[in-house]
PDB file of N, CA and C in Angstrom:
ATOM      1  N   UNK P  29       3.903  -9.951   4.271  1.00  0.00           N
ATOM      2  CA  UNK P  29       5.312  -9.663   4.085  1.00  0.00           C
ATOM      3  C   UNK P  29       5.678  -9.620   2.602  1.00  0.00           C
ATOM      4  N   UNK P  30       5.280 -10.739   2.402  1.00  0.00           N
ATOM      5  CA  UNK P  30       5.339 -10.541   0.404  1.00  0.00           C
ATOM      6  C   UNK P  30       5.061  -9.216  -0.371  1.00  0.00           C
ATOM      7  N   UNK P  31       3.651  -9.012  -0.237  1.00  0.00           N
ATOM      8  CA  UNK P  31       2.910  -7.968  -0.502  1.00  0.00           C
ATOM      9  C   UNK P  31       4.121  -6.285  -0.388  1.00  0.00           C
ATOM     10  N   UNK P  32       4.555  -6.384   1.227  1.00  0.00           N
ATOM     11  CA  UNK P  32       4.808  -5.230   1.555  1.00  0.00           C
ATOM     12  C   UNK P  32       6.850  -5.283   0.682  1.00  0.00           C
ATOM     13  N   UNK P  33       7.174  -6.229   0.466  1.00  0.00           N
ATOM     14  CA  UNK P  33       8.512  -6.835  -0.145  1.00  0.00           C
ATOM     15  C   UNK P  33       8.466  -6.211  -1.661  1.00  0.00           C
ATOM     16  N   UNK P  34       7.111  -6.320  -2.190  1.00  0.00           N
ATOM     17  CA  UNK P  34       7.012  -6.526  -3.467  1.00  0.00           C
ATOM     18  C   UNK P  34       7.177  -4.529  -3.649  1.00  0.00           C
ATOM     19  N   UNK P  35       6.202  -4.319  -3.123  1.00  0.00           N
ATOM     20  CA  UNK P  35       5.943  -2.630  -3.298  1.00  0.00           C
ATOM     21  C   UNK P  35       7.077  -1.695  -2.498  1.00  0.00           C
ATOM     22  N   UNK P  36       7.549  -1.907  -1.856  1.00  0.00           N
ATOM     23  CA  UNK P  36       8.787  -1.510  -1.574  1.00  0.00           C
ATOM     24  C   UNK P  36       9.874  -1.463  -2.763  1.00  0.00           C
ATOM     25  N   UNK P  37      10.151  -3.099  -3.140  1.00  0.00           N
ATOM     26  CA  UNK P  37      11.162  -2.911  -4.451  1.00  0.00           C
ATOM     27  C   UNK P  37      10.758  -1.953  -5.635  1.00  0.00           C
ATOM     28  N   UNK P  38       9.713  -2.437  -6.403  1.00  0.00           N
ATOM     29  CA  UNK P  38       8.964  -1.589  -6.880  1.00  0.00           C
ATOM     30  C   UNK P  38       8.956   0.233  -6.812  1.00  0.00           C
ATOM     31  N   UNK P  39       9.036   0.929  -5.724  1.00  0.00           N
ATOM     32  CA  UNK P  39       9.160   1.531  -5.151  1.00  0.00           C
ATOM     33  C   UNK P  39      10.593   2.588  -5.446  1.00  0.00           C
ATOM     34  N   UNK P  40      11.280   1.390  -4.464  1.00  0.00           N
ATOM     35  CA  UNK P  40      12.897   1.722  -4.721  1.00  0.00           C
ATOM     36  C   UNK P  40      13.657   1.792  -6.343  1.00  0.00           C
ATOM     37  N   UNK P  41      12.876   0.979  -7.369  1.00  0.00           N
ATOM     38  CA  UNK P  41      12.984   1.434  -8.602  1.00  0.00           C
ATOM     39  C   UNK P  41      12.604   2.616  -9.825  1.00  0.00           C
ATOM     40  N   UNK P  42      11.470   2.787  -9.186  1.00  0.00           N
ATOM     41  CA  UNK P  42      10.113   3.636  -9.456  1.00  0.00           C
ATOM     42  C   UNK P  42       9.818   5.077  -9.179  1.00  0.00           C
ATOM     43  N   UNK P  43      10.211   5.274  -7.758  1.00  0.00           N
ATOM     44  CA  UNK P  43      10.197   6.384  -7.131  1.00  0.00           C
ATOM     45  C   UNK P  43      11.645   6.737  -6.290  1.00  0.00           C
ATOM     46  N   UNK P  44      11.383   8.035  -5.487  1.00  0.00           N
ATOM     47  CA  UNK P  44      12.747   8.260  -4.401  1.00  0.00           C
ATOM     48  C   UNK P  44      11.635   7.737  -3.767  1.00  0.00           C
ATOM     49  N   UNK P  45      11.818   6.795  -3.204  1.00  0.00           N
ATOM     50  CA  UNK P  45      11.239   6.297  -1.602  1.00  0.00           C
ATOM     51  C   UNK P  45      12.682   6.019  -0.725  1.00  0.00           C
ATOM     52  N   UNK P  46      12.398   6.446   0.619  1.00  0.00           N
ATOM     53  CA  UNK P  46      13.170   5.686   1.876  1.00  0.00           C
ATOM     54  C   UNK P  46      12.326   4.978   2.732  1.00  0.00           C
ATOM     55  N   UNK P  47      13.008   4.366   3.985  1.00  0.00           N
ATOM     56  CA  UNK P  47      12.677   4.128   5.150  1.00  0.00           C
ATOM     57  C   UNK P  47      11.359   4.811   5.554  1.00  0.00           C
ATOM     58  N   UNK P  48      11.768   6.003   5.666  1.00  0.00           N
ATOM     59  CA  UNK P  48      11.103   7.270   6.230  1.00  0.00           C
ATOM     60  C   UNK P  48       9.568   7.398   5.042  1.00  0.00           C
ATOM     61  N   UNK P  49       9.100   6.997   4.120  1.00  0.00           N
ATOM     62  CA  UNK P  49       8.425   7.320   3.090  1.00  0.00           C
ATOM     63  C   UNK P  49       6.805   6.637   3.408  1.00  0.00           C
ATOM     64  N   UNK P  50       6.142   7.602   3.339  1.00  0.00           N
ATOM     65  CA  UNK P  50       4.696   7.203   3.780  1.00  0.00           C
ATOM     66  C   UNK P  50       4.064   5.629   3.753  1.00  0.00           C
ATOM     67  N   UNK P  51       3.478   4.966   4.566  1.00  0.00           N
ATOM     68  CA  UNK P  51       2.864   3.745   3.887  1.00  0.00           C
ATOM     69  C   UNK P  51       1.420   3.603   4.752  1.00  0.00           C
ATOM     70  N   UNK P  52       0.674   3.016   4.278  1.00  0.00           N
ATOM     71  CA  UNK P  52      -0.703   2.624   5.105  1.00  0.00           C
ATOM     72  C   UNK P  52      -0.947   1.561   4.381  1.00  0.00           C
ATOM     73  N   UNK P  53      -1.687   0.526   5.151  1.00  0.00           N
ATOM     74  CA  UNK P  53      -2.318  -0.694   5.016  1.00  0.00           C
ATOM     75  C   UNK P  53      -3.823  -0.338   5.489  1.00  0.00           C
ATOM     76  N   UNK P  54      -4.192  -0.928   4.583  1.00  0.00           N
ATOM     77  CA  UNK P  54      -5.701  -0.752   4.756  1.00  0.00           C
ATOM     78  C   UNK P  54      -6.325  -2.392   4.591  1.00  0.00           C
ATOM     79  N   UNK P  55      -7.360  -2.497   5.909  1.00  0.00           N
ATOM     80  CA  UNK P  55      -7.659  -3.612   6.143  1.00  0.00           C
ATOM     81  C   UNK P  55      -8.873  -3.962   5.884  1.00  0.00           C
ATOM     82  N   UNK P  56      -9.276  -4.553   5.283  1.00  0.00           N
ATOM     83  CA  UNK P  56     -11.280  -4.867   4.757  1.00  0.00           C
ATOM     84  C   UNK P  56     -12.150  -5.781   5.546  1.00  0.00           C
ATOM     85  N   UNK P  57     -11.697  -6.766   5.890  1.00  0.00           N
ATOM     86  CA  UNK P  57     -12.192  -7.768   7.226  1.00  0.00           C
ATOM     87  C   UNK P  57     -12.168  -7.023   8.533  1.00  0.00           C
ATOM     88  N   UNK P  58     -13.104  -7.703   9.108  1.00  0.00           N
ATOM     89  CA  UNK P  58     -12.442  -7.524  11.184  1.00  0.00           C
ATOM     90  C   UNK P  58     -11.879  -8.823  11.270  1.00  0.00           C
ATOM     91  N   UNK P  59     -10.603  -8.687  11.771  1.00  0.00           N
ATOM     92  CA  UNK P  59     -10.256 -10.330  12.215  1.00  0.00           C
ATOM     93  C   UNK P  59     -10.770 -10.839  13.154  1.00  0.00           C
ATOM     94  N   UNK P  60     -11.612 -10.481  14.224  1.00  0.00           N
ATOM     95  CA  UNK P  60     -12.742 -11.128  15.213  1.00  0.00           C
ATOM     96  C   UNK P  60     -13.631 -12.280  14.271  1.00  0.00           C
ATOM     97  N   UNK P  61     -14.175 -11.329  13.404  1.00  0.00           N
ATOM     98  CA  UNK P  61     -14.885 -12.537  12.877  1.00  0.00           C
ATOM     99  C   UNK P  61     -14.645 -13.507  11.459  1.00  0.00           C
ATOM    100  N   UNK P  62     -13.168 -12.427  10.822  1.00  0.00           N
ATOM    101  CA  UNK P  62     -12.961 -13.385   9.781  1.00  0.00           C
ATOM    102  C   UNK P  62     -11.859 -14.274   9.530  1.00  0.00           C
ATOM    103  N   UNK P  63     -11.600 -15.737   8.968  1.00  0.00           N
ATOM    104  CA  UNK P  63     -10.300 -16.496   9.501  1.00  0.00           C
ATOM    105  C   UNK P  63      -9.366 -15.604   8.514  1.00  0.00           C
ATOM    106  N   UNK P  64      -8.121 -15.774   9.541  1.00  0.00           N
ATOM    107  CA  UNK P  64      -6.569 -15.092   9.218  1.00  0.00           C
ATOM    108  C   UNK P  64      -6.873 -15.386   7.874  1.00  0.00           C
ATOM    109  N   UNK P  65      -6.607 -16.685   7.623  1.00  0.00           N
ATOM    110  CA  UNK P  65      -6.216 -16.941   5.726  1.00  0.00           C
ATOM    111  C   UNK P  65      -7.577 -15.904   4.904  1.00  0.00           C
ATOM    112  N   UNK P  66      -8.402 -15.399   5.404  1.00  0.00           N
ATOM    113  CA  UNK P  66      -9.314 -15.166   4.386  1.00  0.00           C
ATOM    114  C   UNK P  66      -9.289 -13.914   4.301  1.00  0.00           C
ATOM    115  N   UNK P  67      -8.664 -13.109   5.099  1.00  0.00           N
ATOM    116  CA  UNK P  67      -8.527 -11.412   5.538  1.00  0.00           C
ATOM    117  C   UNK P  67      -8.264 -10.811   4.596  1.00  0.00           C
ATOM    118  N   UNK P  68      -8.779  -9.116   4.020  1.00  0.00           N
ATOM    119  CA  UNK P  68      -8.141  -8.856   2.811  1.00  0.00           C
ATOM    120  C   UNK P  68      -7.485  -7.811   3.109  1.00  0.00           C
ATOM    121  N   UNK P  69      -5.980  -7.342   2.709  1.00  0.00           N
ATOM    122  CA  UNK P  69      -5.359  -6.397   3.090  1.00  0.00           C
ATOM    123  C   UNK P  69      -4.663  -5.466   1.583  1.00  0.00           C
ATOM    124  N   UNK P  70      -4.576  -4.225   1.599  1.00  0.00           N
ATOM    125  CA  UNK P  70      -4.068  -3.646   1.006  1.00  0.00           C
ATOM    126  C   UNK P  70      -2.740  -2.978   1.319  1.00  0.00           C
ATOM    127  N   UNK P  71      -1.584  -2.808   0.600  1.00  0.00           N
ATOM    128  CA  UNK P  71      -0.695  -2.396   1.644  1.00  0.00           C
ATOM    129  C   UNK P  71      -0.255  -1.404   0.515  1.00  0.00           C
ATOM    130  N   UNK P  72       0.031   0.105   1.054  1.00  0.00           N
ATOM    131  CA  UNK P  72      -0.398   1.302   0.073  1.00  0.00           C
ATOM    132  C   UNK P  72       1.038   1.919   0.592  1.00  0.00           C
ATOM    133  N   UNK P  73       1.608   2.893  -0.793  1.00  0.00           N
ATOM    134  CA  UNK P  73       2.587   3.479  -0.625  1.00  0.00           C
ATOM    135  C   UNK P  73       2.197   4.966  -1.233  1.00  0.00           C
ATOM    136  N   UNK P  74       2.540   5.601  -0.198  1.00  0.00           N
ATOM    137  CA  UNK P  74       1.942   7.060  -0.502  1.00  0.00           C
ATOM    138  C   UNK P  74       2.582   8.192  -1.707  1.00  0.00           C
ATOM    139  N   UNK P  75       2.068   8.224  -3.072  1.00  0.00           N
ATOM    140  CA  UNK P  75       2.688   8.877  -3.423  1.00  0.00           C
ATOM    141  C   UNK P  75       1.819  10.155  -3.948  1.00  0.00           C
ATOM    142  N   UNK P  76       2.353  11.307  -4.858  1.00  0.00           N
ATOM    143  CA  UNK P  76       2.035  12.048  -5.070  1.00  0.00           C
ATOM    144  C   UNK P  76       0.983  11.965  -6.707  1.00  0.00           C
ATOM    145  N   UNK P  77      -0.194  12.683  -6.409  1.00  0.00           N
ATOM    146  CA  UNK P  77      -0.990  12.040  -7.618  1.00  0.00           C
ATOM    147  C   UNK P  77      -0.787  12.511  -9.256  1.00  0.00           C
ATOM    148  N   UNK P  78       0.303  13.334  -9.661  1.00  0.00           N
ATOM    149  CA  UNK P  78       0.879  13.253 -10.459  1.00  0.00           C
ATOM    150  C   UNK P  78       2.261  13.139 -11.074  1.00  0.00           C
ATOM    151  N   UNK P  79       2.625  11.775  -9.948  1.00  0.00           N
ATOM    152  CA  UNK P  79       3.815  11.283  -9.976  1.00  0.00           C
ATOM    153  C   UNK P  79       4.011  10.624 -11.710  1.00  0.00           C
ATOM    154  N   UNK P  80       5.430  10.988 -11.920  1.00  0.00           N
ATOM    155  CA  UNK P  80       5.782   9.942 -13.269  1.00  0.00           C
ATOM    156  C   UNK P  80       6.377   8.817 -12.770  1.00  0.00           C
ATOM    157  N   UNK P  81       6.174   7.866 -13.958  1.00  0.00           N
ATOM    158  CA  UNK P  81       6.575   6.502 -13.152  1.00  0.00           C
ATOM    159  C   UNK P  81       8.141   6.121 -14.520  1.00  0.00           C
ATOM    160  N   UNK P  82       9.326   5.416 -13.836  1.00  0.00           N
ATOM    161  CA  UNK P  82      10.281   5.028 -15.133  1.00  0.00           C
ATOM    162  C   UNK P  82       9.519   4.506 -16.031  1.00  0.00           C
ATOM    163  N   UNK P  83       8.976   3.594 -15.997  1.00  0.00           N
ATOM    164  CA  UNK P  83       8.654   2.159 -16.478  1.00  0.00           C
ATOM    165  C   UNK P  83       7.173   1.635 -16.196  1.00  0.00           C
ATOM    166  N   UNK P  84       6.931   0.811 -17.014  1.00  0.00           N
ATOM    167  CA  UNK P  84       5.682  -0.174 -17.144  1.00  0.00           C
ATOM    168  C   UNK P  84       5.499  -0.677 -15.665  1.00  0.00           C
ATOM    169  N   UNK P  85       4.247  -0.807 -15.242  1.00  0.00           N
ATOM    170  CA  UNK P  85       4.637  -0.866 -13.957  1.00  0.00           C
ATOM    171  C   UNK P  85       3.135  -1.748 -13.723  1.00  0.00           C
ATOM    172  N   UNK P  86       3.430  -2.891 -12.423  1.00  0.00           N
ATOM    173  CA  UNK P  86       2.555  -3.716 -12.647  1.00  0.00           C
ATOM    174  C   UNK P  86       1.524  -3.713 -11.247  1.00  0.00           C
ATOM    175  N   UNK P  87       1.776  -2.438 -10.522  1.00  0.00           N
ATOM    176  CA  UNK P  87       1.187  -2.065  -8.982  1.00  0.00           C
ATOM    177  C   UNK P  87      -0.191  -1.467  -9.659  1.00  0.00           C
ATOM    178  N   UNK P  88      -1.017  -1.509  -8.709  1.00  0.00           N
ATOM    179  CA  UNK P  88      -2.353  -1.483  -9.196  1.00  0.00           C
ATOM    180  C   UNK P  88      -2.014   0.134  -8.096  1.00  0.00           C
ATOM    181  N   UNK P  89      -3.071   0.904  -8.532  1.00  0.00           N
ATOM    182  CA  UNK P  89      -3.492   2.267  -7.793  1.00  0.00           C
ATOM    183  C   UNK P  89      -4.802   2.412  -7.142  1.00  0.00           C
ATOM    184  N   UNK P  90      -4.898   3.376  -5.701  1.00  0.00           N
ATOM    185  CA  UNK P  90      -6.375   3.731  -5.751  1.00  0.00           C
ATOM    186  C   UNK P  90      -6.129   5.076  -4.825  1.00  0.00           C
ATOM    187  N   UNK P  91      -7.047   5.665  -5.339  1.00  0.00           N
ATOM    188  CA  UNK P  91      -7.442   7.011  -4.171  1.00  0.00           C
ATOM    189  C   UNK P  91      -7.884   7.281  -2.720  1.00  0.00           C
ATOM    190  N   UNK P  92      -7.301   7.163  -2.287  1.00  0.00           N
ATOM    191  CA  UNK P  92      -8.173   7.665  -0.408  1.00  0.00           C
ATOM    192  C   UNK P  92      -8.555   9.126  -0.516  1.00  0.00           C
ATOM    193  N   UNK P  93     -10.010   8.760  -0.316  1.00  0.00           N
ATOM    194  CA  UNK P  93     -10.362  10.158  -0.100  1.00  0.00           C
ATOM    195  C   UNK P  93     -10.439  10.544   1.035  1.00  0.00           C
ATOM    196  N   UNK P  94     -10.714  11.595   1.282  1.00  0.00           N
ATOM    197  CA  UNK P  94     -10.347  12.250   2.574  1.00  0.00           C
ATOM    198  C   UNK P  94     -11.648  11.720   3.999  1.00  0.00           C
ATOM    199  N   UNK P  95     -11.004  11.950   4.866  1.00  0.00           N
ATOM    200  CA  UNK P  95     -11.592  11.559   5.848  1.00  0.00           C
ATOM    201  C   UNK P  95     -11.342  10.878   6.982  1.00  0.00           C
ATOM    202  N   UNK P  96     -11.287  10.638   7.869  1.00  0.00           N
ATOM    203  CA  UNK P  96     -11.007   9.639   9.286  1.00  0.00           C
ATOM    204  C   UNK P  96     -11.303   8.170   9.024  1.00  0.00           C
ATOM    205  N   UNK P  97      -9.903   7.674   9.056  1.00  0.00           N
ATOM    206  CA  UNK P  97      -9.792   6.529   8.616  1.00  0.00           C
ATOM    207  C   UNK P  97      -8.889   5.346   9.485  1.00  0.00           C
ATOM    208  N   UNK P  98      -7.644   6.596   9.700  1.00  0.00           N
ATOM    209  CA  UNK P  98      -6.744   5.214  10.565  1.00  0.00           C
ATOM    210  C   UNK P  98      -6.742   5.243  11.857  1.00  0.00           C
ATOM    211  N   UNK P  99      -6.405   4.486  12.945  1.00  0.00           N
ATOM    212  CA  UNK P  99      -6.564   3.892  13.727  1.00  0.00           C
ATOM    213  C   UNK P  99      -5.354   3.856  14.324  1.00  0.00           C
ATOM    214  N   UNK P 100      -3.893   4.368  15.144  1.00  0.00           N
ATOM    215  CA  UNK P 100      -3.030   4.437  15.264  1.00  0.00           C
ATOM    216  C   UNK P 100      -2.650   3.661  16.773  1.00  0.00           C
ATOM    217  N   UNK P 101      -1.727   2.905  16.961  1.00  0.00           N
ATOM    218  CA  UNK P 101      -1.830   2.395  18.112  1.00  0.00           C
ATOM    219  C   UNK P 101      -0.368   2.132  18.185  1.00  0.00           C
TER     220      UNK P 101
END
């Protein structure tokens, strides 16, 4: 919740984001076998890759490359 709190504001300063505005979480553990507290999650806001940003900005970036990835349920 933090995580997804933080990049949202961020976001809403940074970019036009809404409601409606892309997001994916990307998950690195299976929680079958790894404990809750230790799980690693990324929680990603979709933007365009030669977006300008206002300001100094302290969100880290990464690329998804293409391919079959999510899992929709």
């Amino acid at each position: 919740d933090k995580a997804w709190r933080k990049l949202f504001f961020w976001g809403a300063e940074n970019l036009q984001i809404s409601q409606e505005s892309a997001v994916v979480g990307i998950v690195h553990d299976n929680h079958e076998i790894t404990d809750t507290k230790n799980i690693r999650f990324d929680v990603c806001l979709l933007i365009r890759k030669n977006q300008v940003f206002k300001k100094e900005i302290e969100i880290q970036f990464k690329e998804i490359k293409g391919g079959k990835y999510a899992i929709f349920r």
